[in-house]
Structures are given as C-alpha cells and as structure tokens.
C-alpha cells in the first residue's frame, strides 16, 4: 500500500518543485527568451478539455496582447506549472509581470489548482501579479475554512498582488476575507471577446447541458425539455463545453473554440445550464435560454449582460414557462445587436499598464 496518498497535495507539490530545480527543463528546453525583453507570463493556462477554461486562457492572452502590445505574452500550461516556475525564474526580471488565469478555481472545490496559484504567488515576490477575474468559491465547510486561512496567509504576504473577481458577490466576499489584497470587479474575461461576425445562417437548436453535480435540471425536466424542442425544431444538436480530450496543444485549443463558436453562430437558439454556454451565446450574439445551476455564477454573471443580450434566464423549469421564454426570445430579443462590454474591463487595463 502506497503512503503517498496520505500526504497532502500542498506538501507533495512543494517537494516536487524543489526537486524540479535539479532536473532538465524538457518542455522549455528550446525556448529562448531575451531577459531584456518586456514579458507578461500567463500561469495555469488551460490545455485540457473544459472549453470554458480554454476560452478564458484564449481571451486572457488576447486581452494582454491588445492592452500591452510592447510586451511578449508567455503562456505556461497548467500541466507544466512546476517546470514553468523554475524556467520563468531564469528569464524574468522584476519589471516583468505575471498573471494567473481567471475562472472558477479560487477556493476549495478545485483545491489543487488553488495550491498551484499560491505556489506561483509565493515564488515571485518581486513581480507584479494579477489574478484575472475569478469566482470566490470557498465553502463554509471545515475544509473550506482551512483552505481560506491558507490562502489568506499566502496572498496577504505578496506586496504587489491585484485580484479580480467576476461577480458582485465574489467581490464582496473577497474584500471581507482579504482586506490586505487589492481587489477589483470586472466580468469574466471571455466577455471581452467579440465573435459575432461574420454572421452565419442559423438553423435549429443546440443544447449544452451539464451532466455533473452542479446540475439543477432533473431527468424529468430534461425529458420534457427535449420532447418540446424536438416538436418545435427540425434540427436538435448536442454540444457540451466539456470534451473527452486532454493535454491539448495551443492550436488544438483554438480549433476547438472555433468549432463551438461556429456551432452556436449557426443555431437559432442555444439552451444551456453552463456559465460559458451562456457567455459563448453572448459573444456570438446567439439567442439563448439559460437555466440556473447549483451556485451563484450564472445568475451573477447574467447581471453583466441582461440589458443587452438575446438571453433569458430561467430559474426553474416548466413547459408553460419555457414556451413563453421561446416566444419572448424570438419576438422580443432576436433582433438585438452585439453590445461590447470592453469598457467594463478598464480596471484590468489599468493594472496591466501601471
């Protein structure tokens, strides 16, 4: 029986980082960077099958490149974090900047990613670090309370850390739990993208529905939903934002994003209970009906877009309410044009450029 399973991940990962200093840098061995060039690193870049996280990484790199054109943007895949920390220490100077990816991994639910972010913050005390928009997701459980205290110890020590939150609730919780850390409120970084052009012919409906514990729709709800839309639309497609693929190259990530955005842009309607199903609908200007899941992310993020989007939020399912929502989508909202939210990201631009 292996004893390593009883060793906390935080201890194991720090031991592995220490040992990494004495190993060859396989992933970065051919990367040549000029230490005098201005650089911004993107740590924890998604190279796995969650297209929401992949889109966050894509949007983050694009936003940095457009905001700081005189800086070189260097993504470090999350799977190469340890090697990336050692390598980045060898090429960065104190004027270079570090970012960590946005998303929903700030808390104890995805505790390994949270530990990796803390590892990045600990290892670069002399560089400005910016966490792109996150959801505050520390649970009230004993595990969550312990994880929060660990995060507080780490982040409060860094002299130049800026933390962005993507919902009003998360922003309030962050200010209360981390008073020493500069915190800011902006939307999810994917909402800085515009994928509404070119406009394509639209046919049928696409469903992007969860299959995990965050799902609120019951099996009976889903059956009634499918029966209704099958009678209403000639084409019904299923396209989840989670793929059964791993360790994707940067080119493969971009290709998968293009596929799902094209799928949405050629749909009359998207039905989803995924946050980035709703967000992809917004940036492609696709009519969408979105159902709540079991956390606040969808409802809070909907507040950023509800005035402009051809999107209706349903808090619970019934056939009659769904039928009304369908009518409203096509009668009231289908002619809405894409509205850019770029002005909402000014605080993020200021932190990147100051």
Coordinates of C-alpha atoms in Angstrom, one line a residue:
X1 CA 0.0 0.0 0.0
X2 CA 1.4 3.4 -1.0
X3 CA 1.7 6.0 1.7
X4 CA 1.8 8.9 -0.7
X5 CA -2.0 9.0 -0.9
X6 CA -1.9 10.3 2.8
X7 CA 0.5 13.1 2.1
X8 CA -1.3 16.4 1.4
X9 CA -1.1 17.7 -2.1
X10 CA 0.4 21.0 -1.0
X11 CA 3.4 19.2 0.6
X12 CA 3.9 16.9 -2.4
X13 CA 3.8 19.7 -4.9
X14 CA 6.3 21.8 -3.0
X15 CA 8.6 18.8 -2.7
X16 CA 8.3 18.2 -6.5
X17 CA 9.0 21.9 -7.1
X18 CA 12.2 21.7 -5.0
X19 CA 13.3 18.6 -7.0
X20 CA 12.4 20.3 -10.3
X21 CA 15.3 22.7 -9.8
X22 CA 17.8 19.9 -10.3
X23 CA 16.1 18.4 -13.3
X24 CA 16.3 19.2 -17.0
X25 CA 13.6 21.6 -18.4
X26 CA 12.1 19.4 -21.1
X27 CA 9.1 21.5 -22.1
X28 CA 11.0 24.7 -22.2
X29 CA 14.4 23.4 -23.4
X30 CA 14.0 25.1 -26.8
X31 CA 12.5 28.3 -25.6
X32 CA 14.9 31.2 -25.9
X33 CA 13.9 34.4 -24.2
X34 CA 15.8 37.7 -24.1
X35 CA 16.0 38.8 -20.5
X36 CA 15.9 42.4 -21.6
X37 CA 12.5 42.0 -23.4
X38 CA 9.4 43.0 -21.6
X39 CA 7.3 40.0 -20.7
X40 CA 3.9 39.0 -19.2
X41 CA 3.5 35.4 -18.2
X42 CA 0.2 33.6 -18.1
X43 CA 0.4 30.9 -15.5
X44 CA -2.1 28.0 -15.2
X45 CA -3.1 28.3 -18.9
X46 CA -5.8 25.7 -19.7
X47 CA -4.7 22.9 -22.0
X48 CA -7.4 20.4 -21.0
X49 CA -11.0 19.7 -22.2
X50 CA -13.0 22.3 -20.4
X51 CA -13.8 24.8 -23.2
X52 CA -14.9 27.4 -20.7
X53 CA -11.4 27.4 -19.2
X54 CA -9.8 27.1 -22.6
X55 CA -11.7 30.2 -23.7
X56 CA -10.6 32.1 -20.6
X57 CA -7.0 31.4 -21.4
X58 CA -7.5 32.4 -25.0
X59 CA -9.3 35.7 -24.1
X60 CA -6.7 36.4 -21.4
X61 CA -3.8 36.1 -23.8
X62 CA -5.7 38.3 -26.4
X63 CA -6.6 40.9 -23.9
X64 CA -3.0 41.2 -22.6
X65 CA -1.6 41.4 -26.1
X66 CA -4.0 44.2 -27.1
X67 CA -3.5 46.1 -23.9
X68 CA 0.3 45.7 -23.7
X69 CA 1.5 45.5 -27.3
X70 CA 5.1 46.1 -26.3
X71 CA 5.2 43.1 -24.0
X72 CA 5.7 39.5 -25.0
X73 CA 2.9 37.2 -23.8
X74 CA 4.2 33.8 -22.5
X75 CA 1.6 31.2 -21.6
X76 CA 2.6 28.4 -19.3
X77 CA 0.2 25.4 -19.4
X78 CA -1.1 24.3 -16.1
X79 CA 0.3 20.8 -16.6
X80 CA 3.8 22.4 -16.8
X81 CA 3.5 24.7 -13.8
X82 CA 6.4 23.3 -11.8
X83 CA 8.8 23.4 -14.7
X84 CA 7.4 26.7 -15.7
X85 CA 8.1 28.3 -12.3
X86 CA 11.7 27.2 -12.5
X87 CA 12.1 28.3 -16.1
X88 CA 10.3 31.7 -15.5
X89 CA 12.7 32.5 -12.6
X90 CA 15.6 32.2 -15.1
X91 CA 14.1 34.6 -17.7
X92 CA 12.1 37.2 -15.8
X93 CA 13.3 40.5 -14.3
X94 CA 11.4 42.5 -11.6
X95 CA 9.7 44.7 -14.2
X96 CA 8.1 41.7 -15.9
X97 CA 4.5 40.9 -14.9
X98 CA 2.8 37.7 -14.0
X99 CA -0.9 36.8 -14.5
X100 CA -2.8 33.7 -13.3
X101 CA -5.9 32.5 -15.3
X102 CA -9.4 33.6 -14.4
X103 CA -12.3 31.2 -13.9
X104 CA -13.9 29.3 -11.0
X105 CA -10.9 27.7 -9.3
X106 CA -10.4 30.2 -6.5
X107 CA -11.4 28.1 -3.5
X108 CA -11.5 24.6 -2.1
X109 CA -13.5 22.9 -4.8
X110 CA -10.6 22.7 -7.2
X111 CA -8.0 22.8 -4.4
X112 CA -5.1 21.5 -6.5
X113 CA -5.4 24.5 -8.9
X114 CA -5.7 26.8 -5.9
X115 CA -2.5 25.3 -4.5
X116 CA -0.7 25.9 -7.8
X117 CA -1.8 29.5 -7.9
X118 CA -0.4 30.0 -4.4
X119 CA 2.8 28.4 -5.4
X120 CA 3.1 30.9 -8.2
X121 CA 2.4 33.8 -5.9
X122 CA 5.0 32.6 -3.3
X123 CA 7.7 32.2 -5.9
X124 CA 7.6 35.6 -7.5
X125 CA 7.6 38.1 -4.6
X126 CA 9.3 40.8 -6.7
X127 CA 7.0 40.8 -9.7
X128 CA 3.6 42.3 -10.0
X129 CA 1.0 39.5 -10.1
X130 CA -2.6 39.9 -11.5
X131 CA -5.2 37.2 -11.0
X132 CA -7.7 37.6 -13.8
X133 CA -11.4 37.5 -13.0
X134 CA -12.3 34.7 -10.6
X135 CA -15.3 33.4 -8.6
X136 CA -14.7 33.3 -4.8
X137 CA -15.6 29.7 -4.1
X138 CA -14.5 28.8 -0.5
X139 CA -17.2 26.6 1.0
X140 CA -18.4 27.0 4.7
X141 CA -17.2 23.5 5.5
X142 CA -14.2 22.8 7.7
X143 CA -12.2 22.0 4.6
X144 CA -13.2 25.3 3.1
X145 CA -12.4 27.3 6.2
X146 CA -9.0 25.7 6.4
X147 CA -8.3 26.4 2.8
X148 CA -9.4 30.0 3.2
X149 CA -6.9 30.6 6.0
X150 CA -4.1 29.1 3.9
X151 CA -5.0 31.4 1.0
X152 CA -5.1 34.4 3.3
X153 CA -1.6 33.7 4.7
X154 CA -0.3 33.4 1.1
X155 CA -1.9 36.3 -0.7
X156 CA -1.7 38.8 2.2
X157 CA 2.1 38.5 2.1
X158 CA 2.6 39.5 -1.5
X159 CA 3.4 43.2 -1.8
X160 CA 2.1 43.7 -5.3
X161 CA -0.9 41.4 -5.9
X162 CA -4.1 42.5 -7.7
X163 CA -7.1 40.2 -7.6
X164 CA -10.0 40.5 -10.0
X165 CA -13.5 39.0 -9.2
X166 CA -16.1 38.4 -11.8
X167 CA -19.3 38.7 -9.8
X168 CA -20.6 41.2 -7.2
X169 CA -21.0 38.5 -4.5
X170 CA -17.4 37.3 -5.1
X171 CA -16.1 40.8 -4.9
X172 CA -17.8 41.5 -1.6
X173 CA -16.6 38.2 -0.1
X174 CA -13.0 38.9 -1.3
X175 CA -13.0 42.4 0.2
X176 CA -14.1 40.9 3.6
X177 CA -11.8 37.9 3.6
X178 CA -8.7 39.6 2.1
X179 CA -8.7 43.2 3.2
X180 CA -4.9 43.5 2.5
X181 CA -5.2 42.4 -1.1
X182 CA -6.2 44.9 -3.8
X183 CA -9.4 43.6 -5.3
X184 CA -11.4 44.7 -8.4
X185 CA -14.7 43.8 -10.1
X186 CA -14.9 43.0 -13.8
X187 CA -16.9 40.5 -15.9
X188 CA -15.5 37.1 -16.9
X189 CA -12.6 37.8 -19.3
X190 CA -14.4 35.8 -22.1
X191 CA -16.9 38.6 -22.2
X192 CA -14.2 40.9 -23.6
X193 CA -14.3 38.9 -26.9
X194 CA -16.5 39.6 -29.9
X195 CA -17.2 36.6 -32.0
X196 CA -20.5 37.9 -33.5
X197 CA -19.0 38.3 -37.1
X198 CA -19.3 37.0 -39.7
X199 CA -23.0 36.3 -39.3
X200 CA -24.0 32.9 -40.5
X201 CA -27.3 31.2 -41.5
X202 CA -29.0 29.8 -38.4
X203 CA -30.9 26.5 -38.2
X204 CA -32.2 24.5 -35.3
X205 CA -31.3 24.4 -31.6
X206 CA -28.1 23.4 -29.7
X207 CA -28.1 22.1 -26.2
X208 CA -25.1 22.4 -23.9
X209 CA -26.3 20.8 -20.7
X210 CA -24.4 19.6 -17.6
X211 CA -24.0 16.0 -16.5
X212 CA -22.4 16.7 -13.1
X213 CA -23.3 17.6 -9.6
X214 CA -23.8 21.3 -10.4
X215 CA -26.9 20.4 -12.5
X216 CA -30.3 21.5 -11.2
X217 CA -32.5 20.3 -14.1
X218 CA -34.0 16.9 -13.1
X219 CA -34.1 14.0 -15.6
X220 CA -37.8 14.6 -15.9
X221 CA -37.3 18.3 -16.6
X222 CA -34.7 17.4 -19.3
X223 CA -37.1 14.8 -20.9
X224 CA -39.9 17.3 -21.1
X225 CA -37.5 19.9 -22.5
X226 CA -36.2 17.6 -25.2
X227 CA -39.8 16.5 -26.1
X228 CA -40.8 20.1 -26.5
X229 CA -37.9 21.3 -28.7
X230 CA -38.0 18.1 -30.8
X231 CA -41.5 19.0 -31.8
X232 CA -40.6 22.7 -32.3
X233 CA -37.3 22.5 -34.2
X234 CA -36.3 20.3 -37.1
X235 CA -32.6 20.2 -36.1
X236 CA -31.5 19.5 -32.5
X237 CA -27.8 19.2 -31.7
X238 CA -25.9 18.4 -28.5
X239 CA -22.6 20.2 -28.0
X240 CA -21.2 20.3 -24.5
X241 CA -18.5 22.7 -23.4
X242 CA -16.6 19.7 -21.9
X243 CA -14.8 17.4 -24.3
X244 CA -13.3 14.0 -23.7
X245 CA -9.8 15.1 -24.6
X246 CA -6.7 16.1 -22.6
X247 CA -3.4 17.8 -22.9
X248 CA -4.4 19.9 -25.9
X249 CA -1.9 21.9 -27.9
X250 CA -2.5 25.7 -28.2
X251 CA -3.5 25.2 -31.8
X252 CA -5.9 22.4 -30.9
X253 CA -7.5 24.6 -28.2
X254 CA -8.0 27.4 -30.7
X255 CA -9.6 25.0 -33.1
X256 CA -12.0 23.6 -30.5
X257 CA -13.1 27.1 -29.6
X258 CA -13.7 27.9 -33.3
X259 CA -15.8 24.8 -33.6
X260 CA -18.2 25.5 -30.7
X261 CA -18.5 29.2 -31.6
X262 CA -19.4 28.2 -35.2
X263 CA -21.9 25.7 -33.8
X264 CA -23.6 28.5 -31.8
X265 CA -23.5 31.0 -34.6
X266 CA -25.3 28.6 -36.9
X267 CA -28.0 27.9 -34.3
X268 CA -31.3 29.7 -33.9
X269 CA -31.2 29.0 -30.2
X270 CA -28.9 27.7 -27.5
X271 CA -30.3 26.0 -24.4
X272 CA -27.7 25.6 -21.6
X273 CA -27.1 25.4 -17.9
X274 CA -23.4 26.1 -18.2
X275 CA -21.9 29.5 -17.5
X276 CA -19.8 29.6 -20.6
X277 CA -22.7 28.2 -22.7
X278 CA -24.4 31.5 -21.8
X279 CA -21.2 33.5 -22.3
X280 CA -20.5 31.9 -25.7
X281 CA -24.1 32.7 -26.7
X282 CA -23.5 36.4 -25.7
X283 CA -20.2 36.8 -27.6
X284 CA -21.7 35.1 -30.7
X285 CA -24.9 37.1 -30.4
X286 CA -26.9 33.9 -30.3
X287 CA -30.4 33.7 -28.7
X288 CA -30.2 31.6 -25.6
X289 CA -32.3 30.2 -22.7
X290 CA -30.1 29.5 -19.7
X291 CA -31.1 27.6 -16.6
X292 CA -29.5 28.1 -13.2
X293 CA -27.1 25.6 -11.7
X294 CA -26.4 25.0 -8.0
X295 CA -24.2 28.0 -7.5
X296 CA -24.3 31.8 -8.0
X297 CA -22.1 32.0 -11.0
X298 CA -24.7 32.0 -13.8
X299 CA -27.1 34.4 -12.1
X300 CA -24.4 36.9 -11.0
X301 CA -22.7 36.8 -14.5
X302 CA -26.1 37.3 -16.1
X303 CA -26.3 40.7 -14.4
X304 CA -23.5 41.9 -16.6
X305 CA -25.3 41.2 -19.8
X306 CA -29.1 41.1 -19.2
X307 CA -29.7 44.6 -20.6
X308 CA -28.1 43.8 -23.9
X309 CA -28.3 40.1 -24.5
X310 CA -30.8 38.0 -26.5
X311 CA -30.7 35.7 -23.5
X312 CA -33.4 34.7 -21.0
X313 CA -32.6 33.3 -17.6
X314 CA -35.0 30.7 -16.2
X315 CA -34.7 29.9 -12.5
X316 CA -36.8 26.7 -12.7
X317 CA -38.3 24.6 -15.5
X318 CA -41.9 24.2 -16.5
X319 CA -43.2 23.5 -20.0
X320 CA -45.5 26.5 -20.0
X321 CA -42.8 28.9 -18.7
X322 CA -40.4 27.5 -21.3
X323 CA -42.9 28.1 -24.1
X324 CA -43.3 31.7 -23.1
X325 CA -39.5 32.1 -23.0
X326 CA -39.2 30.7 -26.5
X327 CA -41.8 33.2 -27.7
X328 CA -40.1 36.1 -26.0
X329 CA -36.7 35.1 -27.4
X330 CA -37.9 35.2 -31.0
X331 CA -40.4 38.0 -30.7
X332 CA -38.5 40.5 -28.5
X333 CA -34.8 39.7 -28.4
X334 CA -33.8 38.1 -31.7
X335 CA -33.0 41.5 -33.4
X336 CA -30.7 42.7 -30.6
X337 CA -27.2 43.5 -31.9
X338 CA -24.0 42.5 -30.1
X339 CA -23.0 45.0 -27.4
X340 CA -19.4 45.3 -26.4
X341 CA -18.5 45.1 -22.7
X342 CA -14.9 46.3 -23.2
X343 CA -15.5 49.4 -21.1
X344 CA -16.1 47.2 -18.1
X345 CA -12.5 46.0 -18.2
X346 CA -10.9 49.4 -17.7
X347 CA -9.7 48.5 -14.2
X348 CA -7.9 45.4 -15.6
X349 CA -6.3 47.5 -18.3
X350 CA -5.1 50.0 -15.7
X351 CA -3.5 47.2 -13.5
X352 CA -1.7 45.7 -16.6
X353 CA -0.3 49.0 -17.7
X354 CA 0.6 50.7 -14.4

